C-alpha cells in the first residue's frame, strides 16, 4: 500500500551544497494534541469525537489520498499567488496547511455557488461526508506523536462567533466531530477590543507563548460574525548535526553573489536529479517529518522552477528520491 505524503518543502536558490524524504506514516499517541475550545468537558467531548477510529488507521485510503493531494495542490497554488504579490528577491515563508484547514472548516458552512468556488480553491473533489471524515483523520494522523519522540507538534483550531448569532446545527456538528472545535462566543459588535484580546489569549495559550499577539493592535470590524483560526507549532532536530565549519563559499542570490561561511552535514540522504533541478531531504531525528529542498540546476533557475511546480511534479520528485551519500551545506 502506498503511504500518502503531506508535504513540507523548501525552494532554494543559490545553495552551494545539496539533498531523504521519509514518507509520513501513521503513528499513535495516548495524548493527542489537537484541541477544542471553551470548557474542558466540551473539549474532551469534541476531542473524543474528532479522533474516534484514528488509532485503527484510515477508513478509506482512496478518499484520504484525495484529501492529501488536494491539500498539497492548494499549498502550491497558494504559493504561486502569494509570490506574485511579494518582491522576487525576498524570502517567503507561509503555512499552507493552516490556510487549508481554516478554509476546510469554512466549507462545512457554505452551500451552492459559494461551495463550488471554495471547492475549486482548496482542490476538493470529494463529497462532503468523505471530505470531512478524511479531514478529521488527517488531523489526527498529524497530531499523534509518540511520547518519547523528538518531534513536538501542536495543531489547534479555533472558531469565534458573535454572541447570539445562530448557526446551522450540522455546521456545529461537523466542526466538533472532525475538527475538534466548539465555537467560543465573543461580542464583536459591542466590544471588539475584548474579542481581539480573547483571540490573542487563545493563540498565546495554544502556541505555549510563541505567538503572543496574533492580532496585536489590529481593529476588528464590528460587523464580524465569525472568526476562524488555525495555529501550528512544530519542533524537531536533525538526525545528523551540521558540523565542520567551512571557508566562505559563493552564495547566489537573486541580485548578487555573496561569500557565506557554511557548515556541512555529510551522510546518507535521499537525493534525486531531475535535470532542471535537484531534490534533497534533511531527516529529522523523529523520522516522522522531514524537510525537502528543491534546488534549481541553473543559478538563475528559481523562477522557472516556481512556474512548473505542482503536485504531480512534486510527487514524481519524491518517487525518484534514492538514498545516497550527500554533502548538505547551510549558512554557519
One Martini backbone bead per residue (centre of mass of N, CA, C, O) as a GRO file, in nm:
protein
  332
    1UNK     BB    1   0.095   0.037   0.024
    2UNK     BB    2   0.063   0.366  -0.034
    3UNK     BB    3   0.186   0.638   0.123
    4UNK     BB    4   0.070   0.932   0.224
    5UNK     BB    5   0.186   1.272   0.153
    6UNK     BB    6   0.264   1.542   0.350
    7UNK     BB    7   0.407   1.851   0.250
    8UNK     BB    8   0.731   1.981   0.326
    9UNK     BB    9   0.894   2.263   0.165
   10UNK     BB   10   1.192   2.394  -0.022
   11UNK     BB   11   1.302   2.669  -0.189
   12UNK     BB   12   1.619   2.707  -0.355
   13UNK     BB   13   1.882   2.962  -0.375
   14UNK     BB   14   2.225   2.915  -0.391
   15UNK     BB   15   2.319   2.637  -0.298
   16UNK     BB   16   2.628   2.482  -0.279
   17UNK     BB   17   2.486   2.249  -0.124
   18UNK     BB   18   2.303   1.915  -0.154
   19UNK     BB   19   1.931   1.628  -0.059
   20UNK     BB   20   1.515   1.267   0.273
   21UNK     BB   21   1.221   1.142   0.233
   22UNK     BB   22   0.998   1.048   0.449
   23UNK     BB   23   0.720   0.896   0.499
   24UNK     BB   24   0.420   0.963   0.615
   25UNK     BB   25   0.324   0.806   0.918
   26UNK     BB   26   0.142   0.639   1.122
   27UNK     BB   27   0.072   0.727   1.462
   28UNK     BB   28   0.070   0.696   1.815
   29UNK     BB   29  -0.126   0.830   2.106
   30UNK     BB   30  -0.240   0.913   2.432
   31UNK     BB   31  -0.188   1.240   2.357
   32UNK     BB   32  -0.354   1.438   2.189
   33UNK     BB   33  -0.316   1.780   2.035
   34UNK     BB   34  -0.590   1.833   1.950
   35UNK     BB   35  -0.796   2.123   2.010
   36UNK     BB   36  -1.039   2.282   2.160
   37UNK     BB   37  -1.297   2.456   2.339
   38UNK     BB   38  -1.369   2.597   2.620
   39UNK     BB   39  -1.453   2.366   2.802
   40UNK     BB   40  -1.314   2.075   2.907
   41UNK     BB   41  -1.556   1.896   2.850
   42UNK     BB   42  -1.595   1.986   2.553
   43UNK     BB   43  -1.314   1.914   2.458
   44UNK     BB   44  -1.326   1.609   2.515
   45UNK     BB   45  -1.570   1.549   2.337
   46UNK     BB   46  -1.454   1.656   2.071
   47UNK     BB   47  -1.197   1.484   2.075
   48UNK     BB   48  -1.329   1.206   2.067
   49UNK     BB   49  -1.476   1.244   1.798
   50UNK     BB   50  -1.232   1.332   1.618
   51UNK     BB   51  -1.056   1.040   1.706
   52UNK     BB   52  -1.229   0.829   1.605
   53UNK     BB   53  -1.037   0.561   1.468
   54UNK     BB   54  -0.737   0.647   1.430
   55UNK     BB   55  -0.584   0.389   1.550
   56UNK     BB   56  -0.704   0.206   1.305
   57UNK     BB   57  -0.694   0.416   1.083
   58UNK     BB   58  -0.788   0.449   0.763
   59UNK     BB   59  -1.100   0.413   0.619
   60UNK     BB   60  -1.019   0.565   0.325
   61UNK     BB   61  -0.760   0.582   0.112
   62UNK     BB   62  -0.875   0.724  -0.134
   63UNK     BB   63  -0.992   0.975   0.010
   64UNK     BB   64  -0.734   1.050   0.160
   65UNK     BB   65  -0.558   1.105  -0.095
   66UNK     BB   66  -0.729   1.341  -0.198
   67UNK     BB   67  -0.681   1.530   0.036
   68UNK     BB   68  -0.371   1.547   0.020
   69UNK     BB   69  -0.353   1.635  -0.274
   70UNK     BB   70  -0.524   1.892  -0.234
   71UNK     BB   71  -0.346   2.027  -0.019
   72UNK     BB   72  -0.089   2.041  -0.194
   73UNK     BB   73  -0.213   2.199  -0.430
   74UNK     BB   74  -0.293   2.445  -0.265
   75UNK     BB   75  -0.011   2.520  -0.158
   76UNK     BB   76   0.109   2.578  -0.444
   77UNK     BB   77  -0.100   2.786  -0.539
   78UNK     BB   78  -0.054   2.985  -0.307
   79UNK     BB   79   0.240   3.039  -0.360
   80UNK     BB   80   0.201   3.172  -0.638
   81UNK     BB   81   0.019   3.405  -0.540
   82UNK     BB   82   0.206   3.527  -0.326
   83UNK     BB   83   0.461   3.571  -0.509
   84UNK     BB   84   0.326   3.799  -0.684
   85UNK     BB   85   0.319   4.006  -0.419
   86UNK     BB   86   0.623   3.955  -0.397
   87UNK     BB   87   0.933   4.006  -0.400
   88UNK     BB   88   1.174   3.824  -0.571
   89UNK     BB   89   1.413   3.898  -0.337
   90UNK     BB   90   1.232   3.748  -0.125
   91UNK     BB   91   1.136   3.580   0.130
   92UNK     BB   92   0.908   3.288   0.180
   93UNK     BB   93   0.675   3.234   0.452
   94UNK     BB   94   0.436   2.965   0.507
   95UNK     BB   95   0.100   2.808   0.590
   96UNK     BB   96  -0.096   2.604   0.409
   97UNK     BB   97  -0.240   2.429   0.624
   98UNK     BB   98  -0.387   2.654   0.776
   99UNK     BB   99  -0.557   2.759   0.541
  100UNK     BB  100  -0.689   2.489   0.461
  101UNK     BB  101  -0.830   2.430   0.731
  102UNK     BB  102  -1.004   2.685   0.747
  103UNK     BB  103  -1.149   2.635   0.469
  104UNK     BB  104  -1.264   2.359   0.554
  105UNK     BB  105  -1.444   2.468   0.778
  106UNK     BB  106  -1.603   2.662   0.593
  107UNK     BB  107  -1.729   2.443   0.406
  108UNK     BB  108  -1.944   2.348   0.627
  109UNK     BB  109  -2.110   2.655   0.578
  110UNK     BB  110  -2.160   2.607   0.267
  111UNK     BB  111  -2.331   2.678  -0.050
  112UNK     BB  112  -2.342   2.631  -0.367
  113UNK     BB  113  -2.148   2.855  -0.529
  114UNK     BB  114  -1.957   2.891  -0.290
  115UNK     BB  115  -1.872   2.593  -0.272
  116UNK     BB  116  -1.757   2.565  -0.556
  117UNK     BB  117  -1.535   2.780  -0.519
  118UNK     BB  118  -1.401   2.653  -0.271
  119UNK     BB  119  -1.332   2.378  -0.395
  120UNK     BB  120  -1.144   2.495  -0.612
  121UNK     BB  121  -0.935   2.621  -0.418
  122UNK     BB  122  -0.891   2.341  -0.229
  123UNK     BB  123  -0.914   2.084  -0.404
  124UNK     BB  124  -1.214   1.957  -0.395
  125UNK     BB  125  -1.342   1.605  -0.492
  126UNK     BB  126  -1.534   1.550  -0.251
  127UNK     BB  127  -1.762   1.464  -0.062
  128UNK     BB  128  -1.854   1.580   0.235
  129UNK     BB  129  -1.832   1.325   0.413
  130UNK     BB  130  -1.545   1.229   0.317
  131UNK     BB  131  -1.391   1.489   0.362
  132UNK     BB  132  -1.433   1.520   0.678
  133UNK     BB  133  -1.327   1.247   0.758
  134UNK     BB  134  -1.039   1.289   0.637
  135UNK     BB  135  -0.969   1.540   0.796
  136UNK     BB  136  -0.976   1.413   1.078
  137UNK     BB  137  -0.760   1.195   1.013
  138UNK     BB  138  -0.531   1.385   0.935
  139UNK     BB  139  -0.513   1.540   1.203
  140UNK     BB  140  -0.459   1.286   1.370
  141UNK     BB  141  -0.194   1.198   1.233
  142UNK     BB  142  -0.036   1.457   1.298
  143UNK     BB  143  -0.088   1.465   1.622
  144UNK     BB  144   0.035   1.179   1.655
  145UNK     BB  145   0.285   1.136   1.908
  146UNK     BB  146   0.522   1.002   2.059
  147UNK     BB  147   0.637   1.057   2.376
  148UNK     BB  148   0.963   0.992   2.284
  149UNK     BB  149   0.978   1.209   2.080
  150UNK     BB  150   1.142   1.478   1.913
  151UNK     BB  151   0.862   1.558   1.834
  152UNK     BB  152   0.680   1.873   1.823
  153UNK     BB  153   0.315   1.898   1.781
  154UNK     BB  154   0.083   2.169   1.725
  155UNK     BB  155  -0.279   2.156   1.651
  156UNK     BB  156  -0.519   2.427   1.628
  157UNK     BB  157  -0.868   2.505   1.650
  158UNK     BB  158  -1.072   2.811   1.592
  159UNK     BB  159  -1.402   2.950   1.689
  160UNK     BB  160  -1.550   3.273   1.652
  161UNK     BB  161  -1.856   3.416   1.771
  162UNK     BB  162  -2.129   3.591   1.775
  163UNK     BB  163  -2.333   3.666   2.006
  164UNK     BB  164  -2.637   3.501   1.906
  165UNK     BB  165  -2.547   3.360   1.653
  166UNK     BB  166  -2.681   3.161   1.429
  167UNK     BB  167  -2.627   2.802   1.376
  168UNK     BB  168  -2.587   2.530   1.209
  169UNK     BB  169  -2.593   2.219   1.341
  170UNK     BB  170  -2.418   2.079   1.118
  171UNK     BB  171  -2.177   2.265   1.146
  172UNK     BB  172  -2.118   2.210   1.446
  173UNK     BB  173  -2.081   1.901   1.417
  174UNK     BB  174  -1.841   1.909   1.220
  175UNK     BB  175  -1.646   2.067   1.396
  176UNK     BB  176  -1.649   1.867   1.636
  177UNK     BB  177  -1.588   1.587   1.494
  178UNK     BB  178  -1.336   1.681   1.277
  179UNK     BB  179  -1.195   1.954   1.446
  180UNK     BB  180  -1.237   1.993   1.761
  181UNK     BB  181  -1.486   2.217   1.775
  182UNK     BB  182  -1.606   2.484   1.992
  183UNK     BB  183  -1.751   2.762   1.991
  184UNK     BB  184  -1.669   3.100   2.075
  185UNK     BB  185  -1.801   3.363   2.251
  186UNK     BB  186  -1.828   3.695   2.118
  187UNK     BB  187  -1.822   4.074   2.099
  188UNK     BB  188  -1.787   4.255   1.823
  189UNK     BB  189  -2.003   4.484   1.839
  190UNK     BB  190  -1.943   4.597   2.152
  191UNK     BB  191  -1.632   4.437   2.196
  192UNK     BB  192  -1.361   4.418   2.002
  193UNK     BB  193  -1.120   4.428   2.200
  194UNK     BB  194  -1.194   4.175   2.365
  195UNK     BB  195  -1.203   3.982   2.126
  196UNK     BB  196  -0.907   4.016   2.051
  197UNK     BB  197  -0.784   3.925   2.326
  198UNK     BB  198  -0.912   3.642   2.321
  199UNK     BB  199  -0.766   3.542   2.069
  200UNK     BB  200  -0.477   3.597   2.165
  201UNK     BB  201  -0.491   3.416   2.417
  202UNK     BB  202  -0.546   3.153   2.270
  203UNK     BB  203  -0.290   3.150   2.095
  204UNK     BB  204  -0.086   3.170   2.325
  205UNK     BB  205  -0.169   2.901   2.460
  206UNK     BB  206  -0.139   2.706   2.203
  207UNK     BB  207   0.182   2.817   2.163
  208UNK     BB  208   0.331   2.861   2.432
  209UNK     BB  209   0.411   3.183   2.370
  210UNK     BB  210   0.507   3.222   2.061
  211UNK     BB  211   0.213   3.368   2.015
  212UNK     BB  212   0.095   3.657   2.164
  213UNK     BB  213   0.015   3.859   1.895
  214UNK     BB  214  -0.172   3.817   1.631
  215UNK     BB  215  -0.336   4.106   1.621
  216UNK     BB  216  -0.277   4.316   1.825
  217UNK     BB  217  -0.385   4.643   1.697
  218UNK     BB  218  -0.610   4.542   1.551
  219UNK     BB  219  -0.916   4.616   1.396
  220UNK     BB  220  -1.226   4.502   1.453
  221UNK     BB  221  -1.508   4.442   1.316
  222UNK     BB  222  -1.849   4.486   1.412
  223UNK     BB  223  -1.964   4.282   1.165
  224UNK     BB  224  -1.873   4.034   1.286
  225UNK     BB  225  -1.945   3.659   1.311
  226UNK     BB  226  -1.663   3.522   1.215
  227UNK     BB  227  -1.362   3.344   1.351
  228UNK     BB  228  -1.084   3.177   1.210
  229UNK     BB  229  -0.839   2.937   1.351
  230UNK     BB  230  -0.490   2.840   1.297
  231UNK     BB  231  -0.235   2.645   1.466
  232UNK     BB  232   0.129   2.590   1.440
  233UNK     BB  233   0.365   2.372   1.616
  234UNK     BB  234   0.711   2.295   1.532
  235UNK     BB  235   0.956   2.045   1.657
  236UNK     BB  236   1.296   1.954   1.571
  237UNK     BB  237   1.571   1.741   1.483
  238UNK     BB  238   1.839   1.648   1.343
  239UNK     BB  239   1.986   1.345   1.280
  240UNK     BB  240   2.223   1.528   1.166
  241UNK     BB  241   2.466   1.728   1.229
  242UNK     BB  242   2.602   2.038   1.175
  243UNK     BB  243   2.937   2.069   1.064
  244UNK     BB  244   3.213   2.186   0.959
  245UNK     BB  245   3.361   2.459   0.909
  246UNK     BB  246   3.376   2.669   0.637
  247UNK     BB  247   3.468   2.839   0.400
  248UNK     BB  248   3.383   3.073   0.203
  249UNK     BB  249   3.104   3.078  -0.019
  250UNK     BB  250   2.909   3.090  -0.284
  251UNK     BB  251   2.606   3.293  -0.292
  252UNK     BB  252   2.311   3.282  -0.493
  253UNK     BB  253   2.117   3.530  -0.562
  254UNK     BB  254   1.910   3.748  -0.732
  255UNK     BB  255   2.147   3.997  -0.747
  256UNK     BB  256   2.390   3.835  -0.604
  257UNK     BB  257   2.715   3.760  -0.466
  258UNK     BB  258   2.808   3.577  -0.174
  259UNK     BB  259   2.999   3.534   0.109
  260UNK     BB  260   2.955   3.217   0.288
  261UNK     BB  261   2.949   3.050   0.571
  262UNK     BB  262   2.970   2.694   0.626
  263UNK     BB  263   2.794   2.394   0.709
  264UNK     BB  264   2.807   2.041   0.745
  265UNK     BB  265   2.635   1.738   0.601
  266UNK     BB  266   2.743   1.402   0.617
  267UNK     BB  267   2.539   1.155   0.441
  268UNK     BB  268   2.246   0.981   0.436
  269UNK     BB  269   2.036   1.069   0.161
  270UNK     BB  270   1.798   1.191  -0.025
  271UNK     BB  271   1.811   1.180  -0.396
  272UNK     BB  272   1.750   1.394  -0.697
  273UNK     BB  273   1.786   1.409  -1.058
  274UNK     BB  274   1.577   1.623  -1.292
  275UNK     BB  275   1.778   1.834  -1.436
  276UNK     BB  276   1.649   2.129  -1.359
  277UNK     BB  277   1.659   1.972  -1.078
  278UNK     BB  278   1.710   1.919  -0.729
  279UNK     BB  279   1.663   1.679  -0.463
  280UNK     BB  280   1.633   1.712  -0.104
  281UNK     BB  281   1.699   1.580   0.235
  282UNK     BB  282   1.612   1.628   0.589
  283UNK     BB  283   1.642   1.457   0.864
  284UNK     BB  284   1.477   1.361   1.140
  285UNK     BB  285   1.484   1.201   1.437
  286UNK     BB  286   1.182   1.093   1.430
  287UNK     BB  287   1.091   1.019   1.116
  288UNK     BB  288   0.820   1.191   1.032
  289UNK     BB  289   0.955   1.478   0.962
  290UNK     BB  290   1.076   1.638   0.664
  291UNK     BB  291   1.294   1.811   0.458
  292UNK     BB  292   1.250   1.974   0.141
  293UNK     BB  293   1.468   2.035  -0.139
  294UNK     BB  294   1.474   2.268  -0.416
  295UNK     BB  295   1.729   2.278  -0.677
  296UNK     BB  296   1.846   2.449  -0.914
  297UNK     BB  297   2.072   2.402  -1.168
  298UNK     BB  298   2.048   2.692  -1.208
  299UNK     BB  299   2.124   2.996  -1.071
  300UNK     BB  300   1.846   3.127  -1.237
  301UNK     BB  301   1.598   2.886  -1.187
  302UNK     BB  302   1.363   2.959  -0.982
  303UNK     BB  303   1.129   3.070  -1.161
  304UNK     BB  304   1.090   2.816  -1.338
  305UNK     BB  305   1.026   2.626  -1.104
  306UNK     BB  306   0.776   2.771  -0.993
  307UNK     BB  307   0.595   2.741  -1.254
  308UNK     BB  308   0.610   2.404  -1.264
  309UNK     BB  309   0.504   2.363  -0.984
  310UNK     BB  310   0.339   2.065  -0.865
  311UNK     BB  311   0.202   1.780  -0.747
  312UNK     BB  312   0.306   1.593  -0.969
  313UNK     BB  313   0.604   1.680  -0.952
  314UNK     BB  314   0.644   1.622  -0.653
  315UNK     BB  315   0.573   1.319  -0.658
  316UNK     BB  316   0.786   1.244  -0.864
  317UNK     BB  317   1.025   1.332  -0.695
  318UNK     BB  318   0.978   1.142  -0.451
  319UNK     BB  319   0.997   0.876  -0.624
  320UNK     BB  320   1.317   0.944  -0.698
  321UNK     BB  321   1.424   0.902  -0.430
  322UNK     BB  322   1.761   0.826  -0.316
  323UNK     BB  323   1.991   0.675  -0.133
  324UNK     BB  324   2.283   0.875  -0.042
  325UNK     BB  325   2.577   1.031  -0.050
  326UNK     BB  326   2.571   1.359   0.108
  327UNK     BB  327   2.626   1.714   0.083
  328UNK     BB  328   2.535   1.947   0.323
  329UNK     BB  329   2.457   2.305   0.328
  330UNK     BB  330   2.481   2.583   0.561
  331UNK     BB  331   2.460   2.850   0.733
  332UNK     BB  332   2.688   2.944   1.005
   0.00000   0.00000   0.00000
